[in-house]
PDB file of N, CA and C in Angstrom:
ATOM      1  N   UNK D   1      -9.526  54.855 -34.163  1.00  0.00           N
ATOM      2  CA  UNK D   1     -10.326  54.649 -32.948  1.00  0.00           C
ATOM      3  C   UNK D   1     -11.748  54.278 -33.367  1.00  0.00           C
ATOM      4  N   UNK D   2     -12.276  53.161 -32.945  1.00  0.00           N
ATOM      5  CA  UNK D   2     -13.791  52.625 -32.977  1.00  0.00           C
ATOM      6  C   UNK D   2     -15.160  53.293 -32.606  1.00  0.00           C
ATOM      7  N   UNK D   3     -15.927  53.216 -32.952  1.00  0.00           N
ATOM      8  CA  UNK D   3     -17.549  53.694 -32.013  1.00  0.00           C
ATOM      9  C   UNK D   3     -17.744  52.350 -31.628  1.00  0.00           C
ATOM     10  N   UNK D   4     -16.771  51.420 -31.128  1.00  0.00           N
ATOM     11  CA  UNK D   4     -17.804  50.030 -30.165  1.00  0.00           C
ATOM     12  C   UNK D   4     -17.879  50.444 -29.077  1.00  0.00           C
ATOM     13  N   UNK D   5     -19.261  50.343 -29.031  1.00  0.00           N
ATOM     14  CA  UNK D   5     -19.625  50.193 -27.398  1.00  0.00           C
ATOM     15  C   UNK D   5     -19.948  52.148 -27.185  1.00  0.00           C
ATOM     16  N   UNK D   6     -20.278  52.532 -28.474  1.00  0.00           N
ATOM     17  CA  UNK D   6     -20.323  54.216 -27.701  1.00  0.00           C
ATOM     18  C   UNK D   6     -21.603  54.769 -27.962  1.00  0.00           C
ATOM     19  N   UNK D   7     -22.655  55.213 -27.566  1.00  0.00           N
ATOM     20  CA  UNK D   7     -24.209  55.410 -28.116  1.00  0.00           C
ATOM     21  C   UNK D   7     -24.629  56.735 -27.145  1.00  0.00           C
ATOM     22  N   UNK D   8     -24.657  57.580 -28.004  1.00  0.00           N
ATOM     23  CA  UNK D   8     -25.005  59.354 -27.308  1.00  0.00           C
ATOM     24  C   UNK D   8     -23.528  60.016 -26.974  1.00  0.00           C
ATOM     25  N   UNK D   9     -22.568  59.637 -27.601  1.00  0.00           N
ATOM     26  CA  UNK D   9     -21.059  59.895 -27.059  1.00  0.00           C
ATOM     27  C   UNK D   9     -20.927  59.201 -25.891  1.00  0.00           C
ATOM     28  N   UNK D  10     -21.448  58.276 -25.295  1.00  0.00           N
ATOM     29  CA  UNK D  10     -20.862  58.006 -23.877  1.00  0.00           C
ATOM     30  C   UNK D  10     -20.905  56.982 -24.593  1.00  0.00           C
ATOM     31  N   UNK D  11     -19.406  56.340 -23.558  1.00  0.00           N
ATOM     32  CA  UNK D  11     -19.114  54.526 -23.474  1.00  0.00           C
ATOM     33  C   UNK D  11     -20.183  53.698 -22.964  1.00  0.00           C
ATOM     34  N   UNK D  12     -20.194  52.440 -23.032  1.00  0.00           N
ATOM     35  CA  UNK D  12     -21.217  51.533 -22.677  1.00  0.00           C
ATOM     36  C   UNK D  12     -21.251  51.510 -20.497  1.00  0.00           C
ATOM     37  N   UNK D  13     -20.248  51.900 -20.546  1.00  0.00           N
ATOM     38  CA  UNK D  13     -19.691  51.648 -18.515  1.00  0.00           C
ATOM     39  C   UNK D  13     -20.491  53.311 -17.942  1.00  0.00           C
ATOM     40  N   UNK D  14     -20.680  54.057 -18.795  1.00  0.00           N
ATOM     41  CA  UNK D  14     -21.349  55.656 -18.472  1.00  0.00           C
ATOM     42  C   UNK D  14     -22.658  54.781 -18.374  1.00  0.00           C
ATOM     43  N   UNK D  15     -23.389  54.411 -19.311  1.00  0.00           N
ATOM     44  CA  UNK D  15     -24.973  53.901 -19.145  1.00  0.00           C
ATOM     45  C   UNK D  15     -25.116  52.788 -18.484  1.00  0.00           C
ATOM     46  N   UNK D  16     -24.052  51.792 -18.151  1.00  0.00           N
ATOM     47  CA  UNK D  16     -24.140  51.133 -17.221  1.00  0.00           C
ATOM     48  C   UNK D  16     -24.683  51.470 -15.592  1.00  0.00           C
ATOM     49  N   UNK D  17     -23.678  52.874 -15.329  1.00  0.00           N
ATOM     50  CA  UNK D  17     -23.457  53.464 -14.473  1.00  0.00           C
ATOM     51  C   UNK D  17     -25.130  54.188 -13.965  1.00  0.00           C
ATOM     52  N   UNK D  18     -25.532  54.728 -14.798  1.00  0.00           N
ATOM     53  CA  UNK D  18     -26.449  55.731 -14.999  1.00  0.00           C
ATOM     54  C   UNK D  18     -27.587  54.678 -14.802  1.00  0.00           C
ATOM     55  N   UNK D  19     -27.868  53.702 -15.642  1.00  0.00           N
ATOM     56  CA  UNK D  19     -29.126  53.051 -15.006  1.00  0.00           C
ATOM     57  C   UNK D  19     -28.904  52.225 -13.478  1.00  0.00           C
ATOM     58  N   UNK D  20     -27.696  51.594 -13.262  1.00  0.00           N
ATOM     59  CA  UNK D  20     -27.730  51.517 -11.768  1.00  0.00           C
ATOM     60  C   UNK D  20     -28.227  52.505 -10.568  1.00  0.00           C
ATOM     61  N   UNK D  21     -27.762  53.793 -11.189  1.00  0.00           N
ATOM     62  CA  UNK D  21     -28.203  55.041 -10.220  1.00  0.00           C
ATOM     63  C   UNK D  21     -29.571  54.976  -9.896  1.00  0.00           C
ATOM     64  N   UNK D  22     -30.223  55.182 -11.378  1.00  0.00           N
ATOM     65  CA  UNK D  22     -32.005  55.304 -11.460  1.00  0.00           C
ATOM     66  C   UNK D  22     -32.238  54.265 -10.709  1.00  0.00           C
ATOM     67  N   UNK D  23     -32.048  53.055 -10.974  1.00  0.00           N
ATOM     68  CA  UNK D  23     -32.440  51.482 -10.721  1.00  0.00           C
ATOM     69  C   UNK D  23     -32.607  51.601  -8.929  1.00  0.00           C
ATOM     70  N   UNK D  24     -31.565  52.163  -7.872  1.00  0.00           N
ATOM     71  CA  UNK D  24     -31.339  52.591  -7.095  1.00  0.00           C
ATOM     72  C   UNK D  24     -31.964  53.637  -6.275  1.00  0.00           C
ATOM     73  N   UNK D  25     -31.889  54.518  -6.964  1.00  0.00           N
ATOM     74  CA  UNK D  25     -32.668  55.753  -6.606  1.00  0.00           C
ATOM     75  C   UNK D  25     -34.526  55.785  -6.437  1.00  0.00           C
ATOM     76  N   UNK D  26     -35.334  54.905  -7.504  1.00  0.00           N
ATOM     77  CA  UNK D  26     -36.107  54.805  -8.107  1.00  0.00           C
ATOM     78  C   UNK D  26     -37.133  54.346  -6.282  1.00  0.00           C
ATOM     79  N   UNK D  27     -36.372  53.091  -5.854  1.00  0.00           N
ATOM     80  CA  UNK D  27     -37.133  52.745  -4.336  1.00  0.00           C
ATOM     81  C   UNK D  27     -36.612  53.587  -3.328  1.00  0.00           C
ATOM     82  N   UNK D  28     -35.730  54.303  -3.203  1.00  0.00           N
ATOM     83  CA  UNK D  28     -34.963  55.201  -2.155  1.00  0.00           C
ATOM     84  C   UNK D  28     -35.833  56.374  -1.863  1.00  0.00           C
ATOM     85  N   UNK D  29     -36.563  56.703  -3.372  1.00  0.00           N
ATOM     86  CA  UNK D  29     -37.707  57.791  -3.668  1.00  0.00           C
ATOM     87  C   UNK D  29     -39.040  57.326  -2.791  1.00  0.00           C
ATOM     88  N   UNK D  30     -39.286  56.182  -2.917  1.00  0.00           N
ATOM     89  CA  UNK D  30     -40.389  55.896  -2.620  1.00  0.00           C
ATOM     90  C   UNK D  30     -40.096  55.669  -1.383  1.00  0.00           C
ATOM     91  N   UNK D  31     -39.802  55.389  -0.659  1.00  0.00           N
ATOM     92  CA  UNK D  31     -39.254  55.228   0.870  1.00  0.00           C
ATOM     93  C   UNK D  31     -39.305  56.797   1.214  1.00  0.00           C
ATOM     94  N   UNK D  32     -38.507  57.436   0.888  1.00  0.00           N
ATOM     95  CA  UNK D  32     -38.755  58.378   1.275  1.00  0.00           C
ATOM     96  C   UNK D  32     -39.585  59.307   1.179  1.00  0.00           C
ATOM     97  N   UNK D  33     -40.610  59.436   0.799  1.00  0.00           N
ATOM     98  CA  UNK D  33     -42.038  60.053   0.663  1.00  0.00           C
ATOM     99  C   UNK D  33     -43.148  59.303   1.059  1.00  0.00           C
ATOM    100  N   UNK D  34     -42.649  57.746   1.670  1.00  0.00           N
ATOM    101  CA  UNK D  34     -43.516  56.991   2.398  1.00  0.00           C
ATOM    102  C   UNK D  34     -42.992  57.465   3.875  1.00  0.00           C
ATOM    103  N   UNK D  35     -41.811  57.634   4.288  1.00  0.00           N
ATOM    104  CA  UNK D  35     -41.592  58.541   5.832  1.00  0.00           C
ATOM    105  C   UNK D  35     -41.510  60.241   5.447  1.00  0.00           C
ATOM    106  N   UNK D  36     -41.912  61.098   4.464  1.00  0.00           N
ATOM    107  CA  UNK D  36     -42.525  61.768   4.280  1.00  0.00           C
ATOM    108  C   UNK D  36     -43.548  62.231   4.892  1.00  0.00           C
ATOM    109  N   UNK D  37     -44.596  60.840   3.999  1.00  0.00           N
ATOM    110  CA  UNK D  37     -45.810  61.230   4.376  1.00  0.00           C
ATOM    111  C   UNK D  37     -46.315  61.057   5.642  1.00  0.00           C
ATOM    112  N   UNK D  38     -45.987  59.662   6.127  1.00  0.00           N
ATOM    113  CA  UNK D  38     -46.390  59.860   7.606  1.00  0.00           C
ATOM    114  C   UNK D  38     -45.306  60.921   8.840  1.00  0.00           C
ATOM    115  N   UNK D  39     -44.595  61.292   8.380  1.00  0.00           N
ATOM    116  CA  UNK D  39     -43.656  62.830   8.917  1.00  0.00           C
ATOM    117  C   UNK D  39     -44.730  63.940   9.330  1.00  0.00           C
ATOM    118  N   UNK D  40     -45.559  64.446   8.210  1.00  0.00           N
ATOM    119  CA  UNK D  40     -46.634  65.291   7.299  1.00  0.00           C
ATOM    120  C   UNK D  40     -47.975  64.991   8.404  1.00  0.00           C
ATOM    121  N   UNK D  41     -48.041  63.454   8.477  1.00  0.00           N
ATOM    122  CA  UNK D  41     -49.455  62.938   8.975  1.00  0.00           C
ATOM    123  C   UNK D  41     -49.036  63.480  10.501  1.00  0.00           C
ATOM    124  N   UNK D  42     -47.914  63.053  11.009  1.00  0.00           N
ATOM    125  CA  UNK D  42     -48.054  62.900  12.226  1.00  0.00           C
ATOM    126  C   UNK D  42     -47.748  64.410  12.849  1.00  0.00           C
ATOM    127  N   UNK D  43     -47.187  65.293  12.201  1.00  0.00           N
ATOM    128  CA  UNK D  43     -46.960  67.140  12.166  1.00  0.00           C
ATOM    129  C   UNK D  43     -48.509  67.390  12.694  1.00  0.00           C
ATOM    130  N   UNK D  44     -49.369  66.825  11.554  1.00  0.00           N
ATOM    131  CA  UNK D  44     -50.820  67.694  11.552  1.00  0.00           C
ATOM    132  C   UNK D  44     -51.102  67.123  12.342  1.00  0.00           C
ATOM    133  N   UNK D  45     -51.174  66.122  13.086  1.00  0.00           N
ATOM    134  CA  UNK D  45     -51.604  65.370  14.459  1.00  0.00           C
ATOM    135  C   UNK D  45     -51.630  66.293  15.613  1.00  0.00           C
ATOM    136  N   UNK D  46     -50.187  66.468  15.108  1.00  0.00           N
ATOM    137  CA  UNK D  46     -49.647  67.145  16.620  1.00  0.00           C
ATOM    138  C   UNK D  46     -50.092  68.906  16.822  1.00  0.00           C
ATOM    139  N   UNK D  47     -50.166  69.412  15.885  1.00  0.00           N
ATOM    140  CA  UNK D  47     -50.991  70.647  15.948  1.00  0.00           C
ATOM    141  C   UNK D  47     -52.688  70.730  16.045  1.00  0.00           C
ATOM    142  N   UNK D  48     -52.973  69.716  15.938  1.00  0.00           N
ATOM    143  CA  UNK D  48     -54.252  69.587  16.115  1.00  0.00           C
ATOM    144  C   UNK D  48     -54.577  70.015  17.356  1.00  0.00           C
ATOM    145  N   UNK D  49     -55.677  71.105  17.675  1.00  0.00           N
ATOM    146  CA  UNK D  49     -55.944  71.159  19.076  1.00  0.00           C
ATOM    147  C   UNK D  49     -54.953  71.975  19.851  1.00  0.00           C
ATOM    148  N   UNK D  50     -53.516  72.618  19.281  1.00  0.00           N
ATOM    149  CA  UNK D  50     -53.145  73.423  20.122  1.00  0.00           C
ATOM    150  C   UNK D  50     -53.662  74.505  20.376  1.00  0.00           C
ATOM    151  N   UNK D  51     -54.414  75.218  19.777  1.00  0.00           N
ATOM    152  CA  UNK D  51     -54.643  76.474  19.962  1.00  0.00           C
ATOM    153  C   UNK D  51     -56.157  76.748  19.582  1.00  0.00           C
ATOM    154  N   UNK D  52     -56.493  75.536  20.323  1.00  0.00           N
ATOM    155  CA  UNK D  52     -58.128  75.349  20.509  1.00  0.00           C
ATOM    156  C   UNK D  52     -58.796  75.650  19.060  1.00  0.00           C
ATOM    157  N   UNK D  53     -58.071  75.367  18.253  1.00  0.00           N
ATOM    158  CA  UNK D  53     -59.048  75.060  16.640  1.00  0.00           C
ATOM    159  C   UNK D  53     -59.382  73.509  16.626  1.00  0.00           C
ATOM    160  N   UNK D  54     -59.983  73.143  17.465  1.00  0.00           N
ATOM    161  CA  UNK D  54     -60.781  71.841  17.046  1.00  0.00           C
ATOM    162  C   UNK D  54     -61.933  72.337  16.308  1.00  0.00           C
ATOM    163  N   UNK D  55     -62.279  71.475  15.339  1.00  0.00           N
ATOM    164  CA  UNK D  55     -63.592  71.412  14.626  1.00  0.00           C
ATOM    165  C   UNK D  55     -64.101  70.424  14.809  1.00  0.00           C
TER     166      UNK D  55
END
């Protein structure tokens, strides 16, 4: 049996696999902590002023 194609014990189709994920994941992250943040923004909006803590 060969080591072609095998680097860290995994086959070449495992790291294939694995950087598609990241590759994927990588803008899914950022999207989601961009509706995060305005989630966050618009929370503190909305408590603003309920209970007469304006400053």
């Amino acid at each position: 049996m060969g080591m072609d194609g095998i680097f860290l014990g995994l086959a070449w189709y495992w790291w294939f696999l694995i950087v598609v994920l990241v590759l994927v994941s990588i803008p899914l992250k950022v999207k989601f902590l961009k509706w995060w943040s305005r989630r966050s923004q618009a929370h503190k909006e909305e408590q603003s002023g309920k209970w007469g803590g304006e400053e």
